[in-house]
Amino acid sequence: MKFFVDTADTAEIADLAATGLLDGVTTNPSLIHKSGREFIPVVKEICGLVDGPVSAEVVALDHETMMKEADILRAVADNVAIKVPLTIDGLKTCKKLSDDGCQVNVTLCFSANQALLAAKAGAAFISPFVGRHDDNGLDGMRLIEDIRLIYDNYLFDTEILVASIRNPIHVLESARIGADVATMPPSVIRGLFKHVLTDKGIEGFMADWAKTGQTIT
């Protein structure tokens, strides 16, 4: 499963990319706002930090303006993936862009029917929001199961990019189901490293090593 980080914080992206575990980045208008920086320069900087796709989201709601914005974003770097909302105009834009060889991430997916439409429109990625699904009394992971089944039934190439991940359990369940990508805030990625027994083991090893009075260097 690919790991994307969901942030516009370039310092965090650079640090996580140094682990070799980062396969891409997702951004959205809210994350750009949180960064306090200009949109295009941030996207350009991020694209230079990772080799994989960087999702940059259009903000227009009509197809014609979405296409104009997409043309500007595509010119930023070769690894930009255009992010569009799951609306009729968003899927029109997805079809047009994907036919032109551009990767498209269709976002704000909350049903398997919507995911089916995105795949038929040629989306490279579909972004179902599991956390927000759970917030509304629904089962976000059941949504991922349904999409996986449908995509496998029809051999769609669209990758399931699990979004709105809130905790490591969401990551584990996504991997068990067979999702292609998980996009996570930096805090969740860092949480995957943590285990109390790992910490205790390191603590014990270091205490015993100190007692030997030795050094390696």
Short mmCIF file of N, CA and C in Angstrom, two decimals, residues 89-188:
data_model
loop_
_atom_site.label_atom_id
_atom_site.label_comp_id
_atom_site.label_asym_id
_atom_site.label_seq_id
_atom_site.Cartn_x
_atom_site.Cartn_y
_atom_site.Cartn_z
N ASP A 89 -19.80 18.29 -12.89
CA ASP A 89 -18.76 19.08 -13.55
C ASP A 89 -17.37 18.55 -13.21
N GLY A 90 -17.20 18.07 -11.99
CA GLY A 90 -15.93 17.49 -11.62
C GLY A 90 -15.60 16.26 -12.44
N LEU A 91 -16.61 15.42 -12.70
CA LEU A 91 -16.38 14.21 -13.49
C LEU A 91 -16.21 14.52 -14.97
N LYS A 92 -16.87 15.56 -15.45
CA LYS A 92 -16.61 16.00 -16.83
C LYS A 92 -15.15 16.41 -16.98
N THR A 93 -14.67 17.14 -15.98
CA THR A 93 -13.28 17.58 -15.99
C THR A 93 -12.34 16.39 -15.87
N CYS A 94 -12.69 15.45 -15.02
CA CYS A 94 -11.90 14.23 -14.86
C CYS A 94 -11.76 13.50 -16.19
N LYS A 95 -12.85 13.33 -16.89
CA LYS A 95 -12.84 12.62 -18.18
C LYS A 95 -11.96 13.33 -19.18
N LYS A 96 -12.12 14.64 -19.27
CA LYS A 96 -11.34 15.42 -20.23
C LYS A 96 -9.84 15.35 -19.91
N LEU A 97 -9.50 15.52 -18.65
CA LEU A 97 -8.09 15.51 -18.26
C LEU A 97 -7.47 14.12 -18.39
N SER A 98 -8.20 13.10 -17.97
CA SER A 98 -7.65 11.75 -18.04
C SER A 98 -7.46 11.32 -19.49
N ASP A 99 -8.36 11.73 -20.38
CA ASP A 99 -8.19 11.43 -21.80
C ASP A 99 -6.94 12.11 -22.37
N ASP A 100 -6.52 13.19 -21.71
CA ASP A 100 -5.34 13.94 -22.15
C ASP A 100 -4.07 13.46 -21.43
N GLY A 101 -4.18 12.36 -20.70
CA GLY A 101 -3.01 11.78 -20.06
C GLY A 101 -2.66 12.34 -18.69
N CYS A 102 -3.59 13.09 -18.10
CA CYS A 102 -3.34 13.69 -16.78
C CYS A 102 -3.92 12.81 -15.68
N GLN A 103 -3.16 12.64 -14.60
CA GLN A 103 -3.69 11.93 -13.44
C GLN A 103 -4.71 12.82 -12.72
N VAL A 104 -5.85 12.23 -12.37
CA VAL A 104 -6.90 12.97 -11.68
C VAL A 104 -7.29 12.23 -10.41
N ASN A 105 -7.37 12.99 -9.32
CA ASN A 105 -7.82 12.48 -8.03
C ASN A 105 -9.21 13.04 -7.78
N VAL A 106 -10.21 12.18 -7.76
CA VAL A 106 -11.58 12.62 -7.50
C VAL A 106 -11.84 12.52 -6.01
N THR A 107 -12.16 13.65 -5.40
CA THR A 107 -12.24 13.74 -3.95
C THR A 107 -13.66 13.92 -3.45
N LEU A 108 -13.80 13.85 -2.12
CA LEU A 108 -15.11 13.98 -1.45
C LEU A 108 -16.08 12.89 -1.89
N CYS A 109 -15.56 11.66 -1.90
CA CYS A 109 -16.39 10.49 -2.21
C CYS A 109 -16.97 9.92 -0.92
N PHE A 110 -18.29 9.71 -0.92
CA PHE A 110 -18.95 9.17 0.27
C PHE A 110 -19.86 7.98 -0.04
N SER A 111 -19.83 7.47 -1.27
CA SER A 111 -20.63 6.29 -1.58
C SER A 111 -19.92 5.47 -2.65
N ALA A 112 -20.23 4.18 -2.66
CA ALA A 112 -19.65 3.29 -3.66
C ALA A 112 -20.16 3.63 -5.06
N ASN A 113 -21.40 4.11 -5.17
CA ASN A 113 -21.92 4.54 -6.47
C ASN A 113 -21.10 5.70 -7.02
N GLN A 114 -20.75 6.65 -6.14
CA GLN A 114 -19.91 7.76 -6.59
C GLN A 114 -18.55 7.25 -7.07
N ALA A 115 -17.99 6.29 -6.35
CA ALA A 115 -16.70 5.73 -6.74
C ALA A 115 -16.78 5.03 -8.09
N LEU A 116 -17.89 4.38 -8.36
CA LEU A 116 -18.10 3.73 -9.66
C LEU A 116 -18.11 4.76 -10.78
N LEU A 117 -18.79 5.88 -10.55
CA LEU A 117 -18.83 6.94 -11.55
C LEU A 117 -17.43 7.49 -11.82
N ALA A 118 -16.65 7.71 -10.76
CA ALA A 118 -15.31 8.26 -10.92
C ALA A 118 -14.43 7.32 -11.74
N ALA A 119 -14.53 6.02 -11.48
CA ALA A 119 -13.74 5.05 -12.23
C ALA A 119 -14.12 5.07 -13.71
N LYS A 120 -15.42 5.16 -13.99
CA LYS A 120 -15.87 5.21 -15.38
C LYS A 120 -15.42 6.49 -16.07
N ALA A 121 -15.20 7.55 -15.29
CA ALA A 121 -14.72 8.81 -15.85
C ALA A 121 -13.20 8.82 -16.03
N GLY A 122 -12.53 7.73 -15.64
CA GLY A 122 -11.10 7.61 -15.87
C GLY A 122 -10.21 8.11 -14.76
N ALA A 123 -10.76 8.28 -13.55
CA ALA A 123 -9.96 8.79 -12.44
C ALA A 123 -8.76 7.89 -12.16
N ALA A 124 -7.61 8.51 -11.89
CA ALA A 124 -6.45 7.74 -11.45
C ALA A 124 -6.63 7.32 -10.00
N PHE A 125 -7.25 8.22 -9.20
CA PHE A 125 -7.48 7.96 -7.78
C PHE A 125 -8.90 8.36 -7.42
N ILE A 126 -9.50 7.59 -6.51
CA ILE A 126 -10.76 7.98 -5.87
C ILE A 126 -10.47 8.14 -4.38
N SER A 127 -10.96 9.25 -3.81
CA SER A 127 -10.67 9.55 -2.40
C SER A 127 -11.93 9.47 -1.54
N PRO A 128 -12.24 8.27 -1.03
CA PRO A 128 -13.34 8.15 -0.07
C PRO A 128 -12.88 8.63 1.31
N PHE A 129 -13.75 9.39 1.98
CA PHE A 129 -13.39 10.02 3.26
C PHE A 129 -13.93 9.17 4.42
N VAL A 130 -13.08 8.30 4.97
CA VAL A 130 -13.56 7.36 5.98
C VAL A 130 -13.85 8.04 7.32
N GLY A 131 -13.01 8.99 7.73
CA GLY A 131 -13.23 9.65 9.01
C GLY A 131 -14.53 10.43 9.05
N ARG A 132 -14.77 11.20 8.01
CA ARG A 132 -16.01 11.98 7.96
C ARG A 132 -17.22 11.07 7.86
N HIS A 133 -17.04 9.93 7.19
CA HIS A 133 -18.11 8.92 7.12
C HIS A 133 -18.45 8.43 8.52
N ASP A 134 -17.41 8.08 9.28
CA ASP A 134 -17.62 7.62 10.66
C ASP A 134 -18.28 8.69 11.51
N ASP A 135 -17.89 9.95 11.30
CA ASP A 135 -18.44 11.06 12.09
C ASP A 135 -19.95 11.17 11.97
N ASN A 136 -20.48 10.69 10.85
CA ASN A 136 -21.91 10.80 10.60
C ASN A 136 -22.65 9.48 10.86
N GLY A 137 -22.05 8.63 11.68
CA GLY A 137 -22.73 7.42 12.11
C GLY A 137 -22.70 6.29 11.10
N LEU A 138 -21.84 6.40 10.09
CA LEU A 138 -21.72 5.37 9.07
C LEU A 138 -20.39 4.63 9.25
N ASP A 139 -20.20 3.56 8.49
CA ASP A 139 -19.00 2.74 8.62
C ASP A 139 -18.07 3.05 7.46
N GLY A 140 -17.04 3.86 7.73
CA GLY A 140 -16.13 4.25 6.68
C GLY A 140 -15.40 3.08 6.05
N MET A 141 -15.03 2.08 6.82
CA MET A 141 -14.29 0.96 6.27
C MET A 141 -15.17 0.05 5.43
N ARG A 142 -16.45 0.01 5.74
CA ARG A 142 -17.38 -0.75 4.89
C ARG A 142 -17.44 -0.12 3.50
N LEU A 143 -17.35 1.20 3.45
CA LEU A 143 -17.31 1.89 2.17
C LEU A 143 -16.09 1.45 1.36
N ILE A 144 -14.95 1.33 2.01
CA ILE A 144 -13.74 0.89 1.30
C ILE A 144 -13.91 -0.54 0.80
N GLU A 145 -14.52 -1.39 1.61
CA GLU A 145 -14.77 -2.78 1.19
C GLU A 145 -15.65 -2.81 -0.06
N ASP A 146 -16.71 -2.01 -0.08
CA ASP A 146 -17.62 -1.99 -1.22
C ASP A 146 -16.92 -1.51 -2.49
N ILE A 147 -16.13 -0.46 -2.36
CA ILE A 147 -15.42 0.06 -3.53
C ILE A 147 -14.42 -0.97 -4.05
N ARG A 148 -13.68 -1.61 -3.13
CA ARG A 148 -12.71 -2.63 -3.54
C ARG A 148 -13.39 -3.75 -4.33
N LEU A 149 -14.54 -4.20 -3.83
CA LEU A 149 -15.28 -5.27 -4.50
C LEU A 149 -15.71 -4.85 -5.90
N ILE A 150 -16.27 -3.66 -6.01
CA ILE A 150 -16.76 -3.18 -7.31
C ILE A 150 -15.60 -3.00 -8.29
N TYR A 151 -14.52 -2.41 -7.85
CA TYR A 151 -13.38 -2.20 -8.75
C TYR A 151 -12.78 -3.52 -9.20
N ASP A 152 -12.73 -4.49 -8.29
CA ASP A 152 -12.20 -5.80 -8.66
C ASP A 152 -13.15 -6.53 -9.62
N ASN A 153 -14.45 -6.34 -9.43
CA ASN A 153 -15.43 -6.98 -10.31
C ASN A 153 -15.22 -6.58 -11.76
N TYR A 154 -14.88 -5.31 -11.97
CA TYR A 154 -14.82 -4.77 -13.33
C TYR A 154 -13.41 -4.40 -13.78
N LEU A 155 -12.42 -4.76 -12.97
CA LEU A 155 -11.02 -4.55 -13.32
C LEU A 155 -10.70 -3.09 -13.63
N PHE A 156 -11.28 -2.18 -12.85
CA PHE A 156 -10.97 -0.77 -13.01
C PHE A 156 -9.54 -0.52 -12.55
N ASP A 157 -8.87 0.40 -13.22
CA ASP A 157 -7.50 0.77 -12.86
C ASP A 157 -7.44 1.85 -11.78
N THR A 158 -8.56 2.49 -11.50
CA THR A 158 -8.61 3.56 -10.50
C THR A 158 -8.12 3.05 -9.15
N GLU A 159 -7.20 3.79 -8.54
CA GLU A 159 -6.67 3.39 -7.24
C GLU A 159 -7.51 3.96 -6.11
N ILE A 160 -7.78 3.13 -5.11
CA ILE A 160 -8.55 3.57 -3.93
C ILE A 160 -7.59 4.28 -2.99
N LEU A 161 -7.79 5.57 -2.83
CA LEU A 161 -6.94 6.41 -1.99
C LEU A 161 -7.75 6.78 -0.74
N VAL A 162 -7.53 6.06 0.32
CA VAL A 162 -8.32 6.26 1.54
C VAL A 162 -7.93 7.59 2.19
N ALA A 163 -8.91 8.47 2.35
CA ALA A 163 -8.67 9.81 2.89
C ALA A 163 -9.44 10.01 4.19
N SER A 164 -9.20 11.15 4.81
CA SER A 164 -9.81 11.48 6.10
C SER A 164 -9.49 10.40 7.14
N ILE A 165 -8.25 9.94 7.09
CA ILE A 165 -7.77 8.93 8.05
C ILE A 165 -7.46 9.63 9.36
N ARG A 166 -7.97 9.07 10.45
CA ARG A 166 -7.84 9.71 11.76
C ARG A 166 -6.87 9.01 12.70
N ASN A 167 -6.57 7.73 12.44
CA ASN A 167 -5.77 6.97 13.40
C ASN A 167 -5.14 5.76 12.71
N PRO A 168 -4.17 5.10 13.38
CA PRO A 168 -3.52 3.94 12.78
C PRO A 168 -4.46 2.77 12.48
N ILE A 169 -5.57 2.66 13.21
CA ILE A 169 -6.52 1.58 12.92
C ILE A 169 -7.11 1.74 11.53
N HIS A 170 -7.39 2.98 11.13
CA HIS A 170 -7.87 3.21 9.77
C HIS A 170 -6.84 2.71 8.75
N VAL A 171 -5.57 2.92 9.02
CA VAL A 171 -4.51 2.47 8.11
C VAL A 171 -4.48 0.94 8.05
N LEU A 172 -4.53 0.31 9.21
CA LEU A 172 -4.50 -1.14 9.27
C LEU A 172 -5.68 -1.75 8.52
N GLU A 173 -6.87 -1.25 8.77
CA GLU A 173 -8.05 -1.80 8.11
C GLU A 173 -8.01 -1.55 6.60
N SER A 174 -7.49 -0.40 6.19
CA SER A 174 -7.37 -0.12 4.75
C SER A 174 -6.44 -1.12 4.09
N ALA A 175 -5.33 -1.44 4.76
CA ALA A 175 -4.38 -2.41 4.23
C ALA A 175 -4.99 -3.81 4.18
N ARG A 176 -5.74 -4.16 5.20
CA ARG A 176 -6.39 -5.48 5.24
C ARG A 176 -7.39 -5.64 4.09
N ILE A 177 -8.10 -4.58 3.79
CA ILE A 177 -9.11 -4.61 2.72
C ILE A 177 -8.46 -4.63 1.35
N GLY A 178 -7.27 -4.03 1.26
CA GLY A 178 -6.57 -3.99 -0.03
C GLY A 178 -6.65 -2.65 -0.72
N ALA A 179 -6.82 -1.57 0.04
CA ALA A 179 -6.78 -0.23 -0.55
C ALA A 179 -5.40 0.01 -1.15
N ASP A 180 -5.36 0.81 -2.20
CA ASP A 180 -4.11 1.05 -2.91
C ASP A 180 -3.24 2.10 -2.23
N VAL A 181 -3.90 3.10 -1.65
CA VAL A 181 -3.18 4.24 -1.06
C VAL A 181 -3.88 4.65 0.23
N ALA A 182 -3.10 5.09 1.21
CA ALA A 182 -3.65 5.75 2.39
C ALA A 182 -2.99 7.11 2.49
N THR A 183 -3.80 8.17 2.56
CA THR A 183 -3.24 9.50 2.75
C THR A 183 -3.55 9.95 4.17
N MET A 184 -2.51 10.39 4.88
CA MET A 184 -2.64 10.61 6.32
C MET A 184 -1.98 11.92 6.73
N PRO A 185 -2.49 12.54 7.80
CA PRO A 185 -1.75 13.65 8.39
C PRO A 185 -0.40 13.15 8.89
N PRO A 186 0.59 14.03 8.99
CA PRO A 186 1.90 13.59 9.49
C PRO A 186 1.82 12.90 10.85
N SER A 187 0.93 13.35 11.72
CA SER A 187 0.83 12.76 13.06
C SER A 187 0.43 11.29 13.01
N VAL A 188 -0.42 10.93 12.04
CA VAL A 188 -0.83 9.52 11.93
C VAL A 188 0.32 8.67 11.39
#
